[in-house]
Short mmCIF file of C-alpha atoms in Angstrom, two decimals:
data_model
loop_
_atom_site.label_atom_id
_atom_site.label_comp_id
_atom_site.label_asym_id
_atom_site.label_seq_id
_atom_site.Cartn_x
_atom_site.Cartn_y
_atom_site.Cartn_z
CA MET A 1 0.03 0.16 -0.01
CA SER A 2 2.90 2.14 -0.56
CA PRO A 3 2.08 5.76 -1.77
CA PRO A 4 3.39 6.63 -5.41
CA THR A 5 6.74 8.75 -5.50
CA ALA A 6 5.86 12.14 -6.58
CA PRO A 7 7.01 12.71 -10.49
CA PRO A 8 9.93 15.24 -11.35
CA GLY A 9 8.49 18.85 -10.98
CA TRP A 10 5.66 17.75 -8.74
CA SER A 11 4.83 20.73 -6.44
CA ARG A 12 5.37 20.22 -2.72
CA TRP A 13 2.37 22.45 -2.01
CA LEU A 14 0.17 19.59 -3.08
CA VAL A 15 1.01 17.58 -0.11
CA PRO A 16 -0.73 19.66 2.64
CA PRO A 17 -4.16 19.20 1.20
CA ALA A 18 -3.61 15.34 1.86
CA ALA A 19 -2.53 15.91 5.39
CA LEU A 20 -5.49 18.54 6.08
CA SER A 21 -8.21 15.98 4.80
CA VAL A 22 -7.13 13.53 7.45
CA HIS A 23 -6.49 16.09 10.15
CA LEU A 24 -9.67 17.97 9.70
CA SER A 25 -11.71 14.79 9.91
CA ILE A 26 -10.02 13.51 13.16
CA GLY A 27 -9.93 16.91 14.66
CA GLN A 28 -13.71 16.46 15.30
CA ALA A 29 -12.44 15.12 18.70
CA TYR A 30 -12.16 18.64 19.86
CA ALA A 31 -15.81 19.14 19.42
CA TRP A 32 -16.87 16.38 21.87
CA SER A 33 -18.09 18.83 24.45
CA VAL A 34 -21.13 19.48 22.23
CA PHE A 35 -22.29 16.10 22.93
CA LYS A 36 -21.67 16.10 26.57
CA ALA A 37 -24.86 17.67 27.77
CA PRO A 38 -27.24 15.66 25.44
CA LEU A 39 -25.53 12.26 26.50
CA GLU A 40 -25.86 13.24 30.16
CA SER A 41 -29.50 14.17 29.77
CA ALA A 42 -30.31 11.09 27.45
CA LEU A 43 -28.27 8.52 29.22
CA GLY A 44 -28.37 9.78 32.79
CA ILE A 45 -24.66 10.17 33.37
CA SER A 46 -22.49 12.71 35.13
CA GLY A 47 -20.07 15.15 33.65
CA THR A 48 -17.16 13.00 34.72
CA GLN A 49 -18.62 10.06 32.91
CA SER A 50 -19.53 11.91 29.81
CA ALA A 51 -15.97 12.78 29.40
CA LEU A 52 -14.85 9.23 29.24
CA PRO A 53 -15.00 8.48 25.49
CA PHE A 54 -13.00 11.68 24.98
CA GLN A 55 -10.40 10.74 27.65
CA LEU A 56 -9.97 7.28 26.26
CA ALA A 57 -9.70 8.48 22.78
CA ILE A 58 -6.72 10.89 23.67
CA VAL A 59 -5.14 7.93 25.67
CA MET A 60 -5.41 5.64 22.58
CA LEU A 61 -4.13 8.65 20.37
CA GLY A 62 -0.85 8.72 22.35
CA LEU A 63 -0.52 4.95 22.82
CA SER A 64 -1.23 4.10 19.08
CA ALA A 65 1.29 6.95 18.00
CA ALA A 66 3.88 5.50 20.24
CA PHE A 67 3.54 1.87 19.67
CA GLY A 68 2.12 1.90 16.03
CA GLY A 69 4.99 3.88 14.72
CA THR A 70 6.95 0.74 13.77
CA PHE A 71 4.08 -0.49 11.45
CA VAL A 72 3.61 3.18 10.08
CA GLU A 73 7.34 3.08 9.10
CA ARG A 74 7.09 -0.17 7.50
CA ASN A 75 4.06 0.59 5.25
CA GLY A 76 4.06 4.35 4.80
CA PRO A 77 1.62 7.17 5.03
CA ARG A 78 -1.10 5.78 2.65
CA TRP A 79 -1.44 2.74 4.65
CA ALA A 80 -1.52 4.74 7.81
CA MET A 81 -4.25 7.19 6.45
CA THR A 82 -6.20 4.12 5.46
CA VAL A 83 -6.20 2.52 8.83
CA ALA A 84 -7.00 5.92 10.32
CA LEU A 85 -9.96 6.06 8.11
CA VAL A 86 -11.29 2.65 8.79
CA CYS A 87 -10.73 2.94 12.81
CA PHE A 88 -12.04 6.53 12.88
CA SER A 89 -15.18 5.93 11.04
CA SER A 90 -15.96 2.67 12.70
CA GLY A 91 -15.54 4.29 16.02
CA PHE A 92 -18.54 6.51 15.09
CA LEU A 93 -20.60 3.65 13.89
CA LEU A 94 -20.17 1.72 17.10
CA SER A 95 -21.00 4.87 19.05
CA ALA A 96 -24.30 5.32 16.91
CA LEU A 97 -25.11 1.77 17.75
CA GLY A 98 -24.34 2.53 21.58
CA ALA A 99 -26.62 5.66 21.66
CA ALA A 100 -29.44 3.84 19.85
CA THR A 101 -29.33 0.95 22.12
CA GLU A 102 -28.50 3.20 25.43
CA ARG A 103 -25.61 1.03 26.07
CA TYR A 104 -22.87 3.84 27.11
CA TRP A 105 -19.95 1.28 27.15
CA LEU A 106 -20.32 0.80 23.37
CA ILE A 107 -19.98 4.72 22.91
CA ILE A 108 -16.76 4.36 25.10
CA LEU A 109 -15.49 1.37 23.15
CA GLY A 110 -16.43 2.85 19.63
CA TYR A 111 -15.30 6.62 20.04
CA GLY A 112 -12.81 6.08 22.70
CA PHE A 113 -10.95 2.81 21.87
CA VAL A 114 -11.62 2.05 18.16
CA GLY A 115 -11.90 5.66 17.26
CA GLY A 116 -8.78 6.85 19.48
CA VAL A 117 -6.59 4.22 17.45
CA GLY A 118 -7.75 5.99 14.20
CA LEU A 119 -6.97 9.31 15.88
CA GLY A 120 -3.37 8.30 16.65
CA ILE A 121 -2.36 6.64 13.39
CA GLY A 122 -4.00 9.42 11.35
CA TYR A 123 -2.22 12.07 13.60
CA ILE A 124 1.12 10.70 12.87
CA SER A 125 0.77 9.63 9.24
CA PRO A 126 1.54 12.98 7.37
CA VAL A 127 3.88 14.75 9.74
CA SER A 128 7.26 13.39 8.80
CA THR A 129 6.14 13.30 5.16
CA LEU A 130 5.54 17.05 5.28
CA ILE A 131 8.97 17.60 7.11
CA ARG A 132 10.73 15.67 4.27
CA TRP A 133 9.01 17.92 1.74
CA PHE A 134 9.82 21.06 3.78
CA PRO A 135 13.24 20.55 5.10
CA ASP A 136 14.06 24.18 4.98
CA ARG A 137 11.15 25.33 7.19
CA PRO A 138 10.36 22.55 9.80
CA GLY A 139 8.32 24.59 12.17
CA MET A 140 6.09 25.87 9.35
CA ALA A 141 5.78 22.26 8.00
CA THR A 142 4.61 20.76 11.32
CA GLY A 143 2.30 23.79 11.71
CA ILE A 144 0.72 22.93 8.31
CA ALA A 145 0.31 19.35 9.06
CA ILE A 146 -1.08 19.76 12.62
CA MET A 147 -3.19 22.83 11.90
CA GLY A 148 -6.13 20.68 10.56
CA PHE A 149 -6.37 18.82 13.57
CA GLY A 150 -6.84 21.86 15.55
CA GLY A 151 -9.35 23.16 13.19
CA GLY A 152 -11.58 20.18 12.92
CA ALA A 153 -13.94 21.41 15.72
CA LEU A 154 -14.34 24.50 13.93
CA ILE A 155 -16.38 22.51 11.29
CA ALA A 156 -17.71 19.80 13.65
CA SER A 157 -18.97 22.07 16.43
CA PRO A 158 -21.58 23.93 14.72
CA TRP A 159 -22.24 21.06 12.44
CA SER A 160 -22.91 18.61 15.27
CA ALA A 161 -24.99 21.34 17.01
CA ARG A 162 -27.13 21.78 14.07
CA MET A 163 -27.53 18.02 13.63
CA LEU A 164 -28.64 17.70 17.13
CA GLU A 165 -31.16 20.48 16.84
CA SER A 166 -32.75 18.67 13.73
CA PHE A 167 -32.49 15.20 15.04
CA GLY A 168 -33.16 15.82 18.67
CA GLY A 169 -30.93 15.53 21.68
CA ASP A 170 -32.31 12.04 22.92
CA SER A 171 -30.60 8.89 22.47
CA SER A 172 -31.92 8.26 18.89
CA GLY A 173 -31.07 11.78 17.57
CA ILE A 174 -27.47 11.32 19.01
CA ALA A 175 -27.18 8.04 17.26
CA LEU A 176 -28.16 9.52 13.99
CA ALA A 177 -25.68 12.27 14.46
CA PHE A 178 -22.94 9.76 15.08
CA LEU A 179 -23.92 7.81 11.96
CA VAL A 180 -23.70 10.79 9.66
CA HIS A 181 -20.43 11.79 11.25
CA GLY A 182 -18.91 8.34 10.53
CA LEU A 183 -20.11 8.17 6.99
CA SER A 184 -19.14 11.80 6.12
CA TYR A 185 -15.55 11.50 7.55
CA ALA A 186 -14.80 8.35 5.79
CA VAL A 187 -15.48 9.96 2.35
CA PHE A 188 -13.52 13.13 3.15
CA MET A 189 -10.44 11.16 4.57
CA LEU A 190 -10.42 8.78 1.36
CA LEU A 191 -9.16 12.21 -0.39
CA GLY A 192 -6.13 12.19 1.65
CA VAL A 193 -5.43 8.40 0.93
CA LEU A 194 -5.60 9.01 -2.81
CA LEU A 195 -3.77 12.23 -2.85
CA VAL A 196 -0.58 11.55 -0.55
CA ARG A 197 2.72 11.48 -2.34
CA VAL A 198 6.38 11.04 -1.18
CA PRO A 199 9.21 13.05 -2.25
CA ARG A 200 11.93 11.64 -4.66
CA ALA A 201 15.43 11.07 -2.96
CA GLY A 202 17.58 14.32 -2.76
CA LYS A 203 16.17 17.82 -2.10
CA PRO A 204 12.50 18.45 -2.98
CA ALA A 205 11.78 20.96 -5.68
CA GLY A 206 11.27 24.41 -4.40
CA ALA A 207 12.98 23.63 -1.14
CA GLY A 208 15.47 26.24 0.33
CA PRO A 209 19.04 25.26 1.31
CA GLN A 210 19.08 22.97 4.01
CA VAL A 211 22.32 22.31 6.28
CA ARG A 212 22.41 19.30 8.28
CA THR A 213 24.02 20.32 11.64
CA GLY A 214 23.66 19.48 15.42
CA PRO A 215 23.49 16.01 16.93
CA GLN A 216 21.95 12.95 15.53
CA VAL A 217 20.29 10.74 18.31
CA SER A 218 18.36 7.39 18.02
CA ALA A 219 14.93 6.96 19.42
CA ARG A 220 16.27 4.35 21.72
CA SER A 221 18.77 6.58 23.01
CA ALA A 222 16.58 9.73 23.23
CA VAL A 223 14.15 8.37 25.77
CA ARG A 224 17.17 7.83 28.11
CA THR A 225 18.21 11.70 28.08
CA PRO A 226 16.83 14.05 30.56
CA GLN A 227 16.09 16.19 27.48
CA PHE A 228 13.28 14.02 26.37
CA TRP A 229 11.64 13.72 29.82
CA CYS A 230 11.97 17.59 30.41
CA LEU A 231 9.96 17.89 26.97
CA TRP A 232 7.54 15.33 28.13
CA ILE A 233 6.70 17.50 31.21
CA VAL A 234 6.44 20.42 28.95
CA LEU A 235 4.07 18.93 26.55
CA CYS A 236 2.00 17.25 29.14
CA THR A 237 1.41 20.42 31.40
CA ASN A 238 0.81 22.62 28.33
CA VAL A 239 -1.75 20.06 26.94
CA THR A 240 -3.45 19.55 30.27
CA ALA A 241 -4.07 23.30 30.62
CA GLY A 242 -5.55 23.48 27.14
CA ILE A 243 -7.47 20.37 27.01
CA GLY A 244 -9.08 21.11 30.33
CA ILE A 245 -10.89 24.05 28.80
CA LEU A 246 -11.53 22.43 25.54
CA GLU A 247 -13.14 19.32 26.80
CA LYS A 248 -15.90 21.24 28.68
CA ALA A 249 -16.00 24.30 26.71
CA ALA A 250 -19.56 24.54 25.96
CA PRO A 251 -21.00 23.67 29.41
CA MET A 252 -18.09 25.85 30.95
CA ILE A 253 -19.10 29.07 29.45
CA ARG A 254 -22.75 28.46 30.11
CA ASP A 255 -21.88 27.84 33.93
CA PHE A 256 -19.79 31.10 33.96
CA PHE A 257 -22.55 33.40 33.07
CA ALA A 258 -25.62 31.43 34.10
CA ASP A 259 -26.48 33.65 36.93
CA THR A 260 -26.02 36.94 35.01
CA ALA A 261 -28.43 39.03 33.02
CA ALA A 262 -27.20 37.69 29.70
CA PRO A 263 -26.64 33.92 30.04
CA VAL A 264 -25.11 32.14 27.16
CA SER A 265 -27.11 29.98 25.01
CA VAL A 266 -26.59 26.47 23.66
CA THR A 267 -26.15 27.67 20.07
CA ALA A 268 -23.63 30.49 21.47
CA ALA A 269 -21.80 27.87 23.47
CA ALA A 270 -21.33 25.86 20.25
CA GLY A 271 -20.14 28.96 18.59
CA PHE A 272 -17.69 29.41 21.52
CA VAL A 273 -16.39 25.97 20.85
CA ALA A 274 -15.85 26.95 17.06
CA LEU A 275 -14.04 29.86 17.97
CA LEU A 276 -11.67 27.95 20.36
CA SER A 277 -11.04 25.72 17.45
CA ALA A 278 -10.12 28.49 15.22
CA ALA A 279 -7.65 29.76 17.79
CA ASN A 280 -6.22 26.16 18.19
CA MET A 281 -5.62 26.03 14.54
CA ALA A 282 -4.25 29.50 14.08
CA GLY A 283 -1.89 28.92 16.91
CA ARG A 284 -0.46 25.86 15.06
CA ILE A 285 0.68 27.59 12.29
CA GLY A 286 1.10 31.06 13.77
CA TRP A 287 3.27 30.20 16.79
CA SER A 288 5.13 27.40 15.26
CA SER A 289 6.21 29.54 12.25
CA THR A 290 7.43 32.14 14.88
CA SER A 291 9.39 29.39 16.69
CA ASP A 292 11.41 29.49 13.54
CA LEU A 293 12.47 33.10 14.02
CA ILE A 294 12.69 33.06 17.92
CA GLY A 295 13.64 29.57 18.96
CA ARG A 296 11.76 26.53 20.43
CA LYS A 297 12.72 27.35 23.97
CA ASN A 298 11.66 30.97 23.80
CA ILE A 299 8.29 30.09 22.27
CA TYR A 300 7.60 27.63 25.06
CA ARG A 301 8.20 30.35 27.57
CA VAL A 302 5.44 32.10 26.04
CA TYR A 303 3.03 29.23 25.97
CA LEU A 304 3.74 28.18 29.55
CA GLY A 305 4.20 31.68 31.32
CA ALA A 306 1.55 33.56 29.42
CA GLY A 307 -0.71 30.71 29.83
CA ALA A 308 -0.47 30.70 33.60
CA LEU A 309 -1.34 34.46 33.48
CA MET A 310 -4.35 33.84 31.24
CA TYR A 311 -5.66 31.34 33.60
CA ALA A 312 -5.28 33.49 36.66
CA LEU A 313 -7.16 36.47 34.82
CA ILE A 314 -10.20 33.90 34.07
CA ALA A 315 -10.05 32.80 37.70
CA LEU A 316 -10.17 36.35 39.28
CA PHE A 317 -12.39 38.35 36.80
CA GLY A 318 -13.66 35.80 34.19
CA ASP A 319 -17.27 35.70 35.41
CA SER A 320 -17.57 39.62 35.34
CA SER A 321 -16.56 40.12 31.52
CA LYS A 322 -17.30 37.74 28.60
CA PRO A 323 -14.92 39.40 26.30
CA LEU A 324 -12.25 38.93 28.88
CA PHE A 325 -13.35 35.19 29.54
CA VAL A 326 -13.40 34.39 25.71
CA LEU A 327 -10.12 36.44 24.92
CA CYS A 328 -8.15 34.62 27.64
CA ALA A 329 -9.58 31.07 26.58
CA LEU A 330 -8.62 31.95 23.00
CA VAL A 331 -5.13 32.77 23.96
CA ILE A 332 -4.81 29.42 25.91
CA LEU A 333 -5.94 27.39 23.02
CA SER A 334 -3.76 29.26 20.74
CA PHE A 335 -0.71 28.17 22.89
CA TYR A 336 -2.29 24.60 23.22
CA GLY A 337 -2.31 24.33 19.43
CA GLY A 338 1.21 25.98 19.07
CA GLY A 339 2.69 23.65 21.75
CA PHE A 340 1.72 20.55 19.37
CA ALA A 341 2.89 22.17 16.20
CA THR A 342 6.23 23.35 17.68
CA VAL A 343 7.29 20.18 19.49
CA PRO A 344 8.35 18.14 16.57
CA ALA A 345 10.74 20.98 15.69
CA TYR A 346 12.11 21.29 19.08
CA LEU A 347 12.77 17.43 19.03
CA LYS A 348 14.56 18.05 15.69
CA ASP A 349 16.73 20.65 17.09
CA LEU A 350 17.64 18.51 20.23
CA PHE A 351 17.97 15.08 18.59
CA GLY A 352 18.47 15.75 14.99
CA THR A 353 16.49 14.23 12.09
CA TYR A 354 17.73 10.70 12.16
CA GLN A 355 14.70 9.15 14.05
CA VAL A 356 12.77 12.29 14.85
CA GLY A 357 9.36 10.66 13.73
CA ALA A 358 9.93 7.86 16.18
CA ILE A 359 11.11 10.04 19.10
CA HIS A 360 7.83 12.28 18.43
CA GLY A 361 5.58 9.19 18.51
CA ARG A 362 7.01 8.27 22.04
CA LEU A 363 6.64 11.79 23.22
CA LEU A 364 2.92 11.81 22.23
CA THR A 365 2.43 9.48 25.40
CA ALA A 366 2.58 12.91 27.34
CA TRP A 367 -0.62 13.63 25.36
CA SER A 368 -2.26 10.35 26.70
CA THR A 369 -1.44 11.53 30.27
CA ALA A 370 -2.92 14.83 29.74
CA GLY A 371 -5.88 13.70 28.03
CA VAL A 372 -6.81 12.02 31.26
CA LEU A 373 -5.47 14.70 33.69
CA GLY A 374 -7.15 17.81 31.91
CA PRO A 375 -10.71 16.71 31.85
CA LEU A 376 -10.50 14.84 35.20
CA ILE A 377 -9.34 17.75 36.95
CA VAL A 378 -11.93 20.08 35.61
CA ASN A 379 -14.94 17.65 35.70
CA TRP A 380 -14.09 16.00 39.07
CA VAL A 381 -13.70 19.29 40.73
CA ALA A 382 -16.84 20.73 39.02
CA ASP A 383 -18.71 17.64 40.22
CA ARG A 384 -17.49 17.89 43.76
CA GLN A 385 -18.23 21.55 43.89
CA GLU A 386 -21.66 21.08 42.75
CA GLU A 387 -22.43 18.43 45.17
CA ALA A 388 -21.28 21.03 47.79
CA GLY A 389 -24.06 23.31 46.53
CA ARG A 390 -21.96 25.80 44.46
CA HIS A 391 -22.78 26.75 41.17
CA GLY A 392 -21.74 29.20 38.29
CA ALA A 393 -17.87 30.20 38.02
CA SER A 394 -17.31 28.79 41.50
CA LEU A 395 -17.31 25.30 40.05
CA TYR A 396 -13.98 26.02 38.23
CA GLY A 397 -11.88 28.01 40.70
CA LEU A 398 -9.82 25.20 42.15
CA SER A 399 -9.27 23.54 38.82
CA PHE A 400 -7.92 26.69 37.45
CA LEU A 401 -5.62 27.24 40.29
CA ILE A 402 -4.14 23.64 39.64
CA MET A 403 -3.60 24.44 36.01
CA ILE A 404 -1.58 27.49 36.86
CA GLY A 405 0.51 25.28 39.03
CA LEU A 406 1.06 22.80 36.27
CA LEU A 407 2.09 25.65 33.99
CA VAL A 408 4.77 26.76 36.36
CA VAL A 409 6.00 23.28 36.62
CA GLY A 410 6.34 22.98 32.82
CA PHE A 411 8.02 26.42 32.62
CA ALA A 412 10.71 25.04 34.96
CA ALA A 413 11.05 22.01 32.83
CA ASN A 414 11.49 23.98 29.74
CA GLU A 415 14.37 26.03 31.59
CA LEU A 416 16.23 22.76 32.19
CA VAL A 417 16.41 21.78 28.70
CA ARG A 418 20.22 21.65 27.61
CA PRO A 419 22.07 20.14 24.50
CA VAL A 420 22.18 16.44 24.42
CA HIS A 421 25.30 15.16 25.68
CA PRO A 422 27.60 13.73 22.95
CA ARG A 423 27.63 10.19 24.44
CA HIS A 424 24.09 9.91 22.91
CA HIS A 425 25.10 10.93 19.49
CA VAL A 426 25.27 8.60 16.50
CA PRO A 427 27.57 9.26 13.57
CA VAL A 428 26.21 11.56 10.91
CA PRO A 429 25.43 9.55 7.79
CA ALA A 430 27.32 10.14 4.56
CA PRO A 431 25.48 11.81 1.67
CA LYS A 432 24.52 8.52 0.02
CA GLU A 433 23.19 7.05 3.45
CA VAL A 434 21.17 10.22 3.82
CA ALA A 435 19.37 9.69 0.81
CA ASP A 436 18.80 6.26 1.57
CA ALA A 437 17.58 7.08 4.98
CA GLY A 438 15.16 9.63 3.43
CA ARG A 439 13.50 6.82 1.51
CA GLN A 440 13.00 4.99 4.74
CA GLN A 441 12.35 7.70 6.92
CA PRO A 442 9.69 6.97 9.79
CA GLU A 443 6.27 8.20 9.01
CA SER A 444 5.53 8.70 12.74
CA ALA A 445 5.61 12.27 13.82
#
């Protein structure tokens, strides 16, 4: 199932649409919060329980990216995109069956486990291919690849809300919405499967000069370095802070202003989720491209330091000003997306290009951890506060303080990052070996 090699003169700018067709589809995961309230009402479950499919999907994303990378390397991006299509769409079909029969465990299995595998394989499938097409601008390349994942909810959130309005918010309406999602995304992801190409050996046409400098470290050696684990903490804390808002975005903004003179409607809450998706997407290309200019360590100082400040502003003043709440949330989500898009280039700077795809796949276990931590912190604290008789913005104050503390820990970990010790380096391959390695470059990134 190897993808065809691009013919001479084939434009490298035709590759991003293939990546975007997959990433825009699997990015639907960021619109899960639209389904939370209907599921809680239809199936009689709590906020913590309604987060389980999303949490498991993110866990499986990280695990399948880390442990499925070998198969992706062996079979190439077209195989990976096909597996992602089958798993992601099948997950929705199983969830549709679970909603129709009111068996919530089937939704967890379908959306969380099966669909989560599709998320992970689909996420890693195009990234290293784009890095090979854009060796002169790695930050921009990873931003392009990952931008679609952040923007998926921009489409899925209002689309899902409209379907629930049309089909109804009961179990049968939710089932029909899941069914439409599964079939529609299968068709859209097929475009990426058919379009993807790999570059020929040598520098791709249109690429600027590229100088191979710095260390080259194998994936096996990388996980034994303190740099890898510092970046693991950095990614985990940044993702936890962003996903904590994103997973509960629609009910969160309604809770914050429920007791005011201008409460937020269901439609407006879905629009807020779409805005967060736009910020997530813009941050992936904007901040990652900025990192090519100011450096990876400096950009993570912005993500983590300014992110903690945004959380503090929401905790202190968010319930008194909708514009302030929305603005701070948008900034946090732009940092969240930028962190994902920048980390492959950060890994390249530290460990070289030798096995950067495999190293990135292992680092995504931090995403799995954050996918549990973020929603768990926000939902568990909110549920406990509600049981204590609190409501509105007071449901989230403690969880926001926890997020600030985590971002401070991430900031400290970023400051500890240093160049990799020479004992972990491998010899830089000769030019012929570089070309051979390019043809076998891991497709996990």
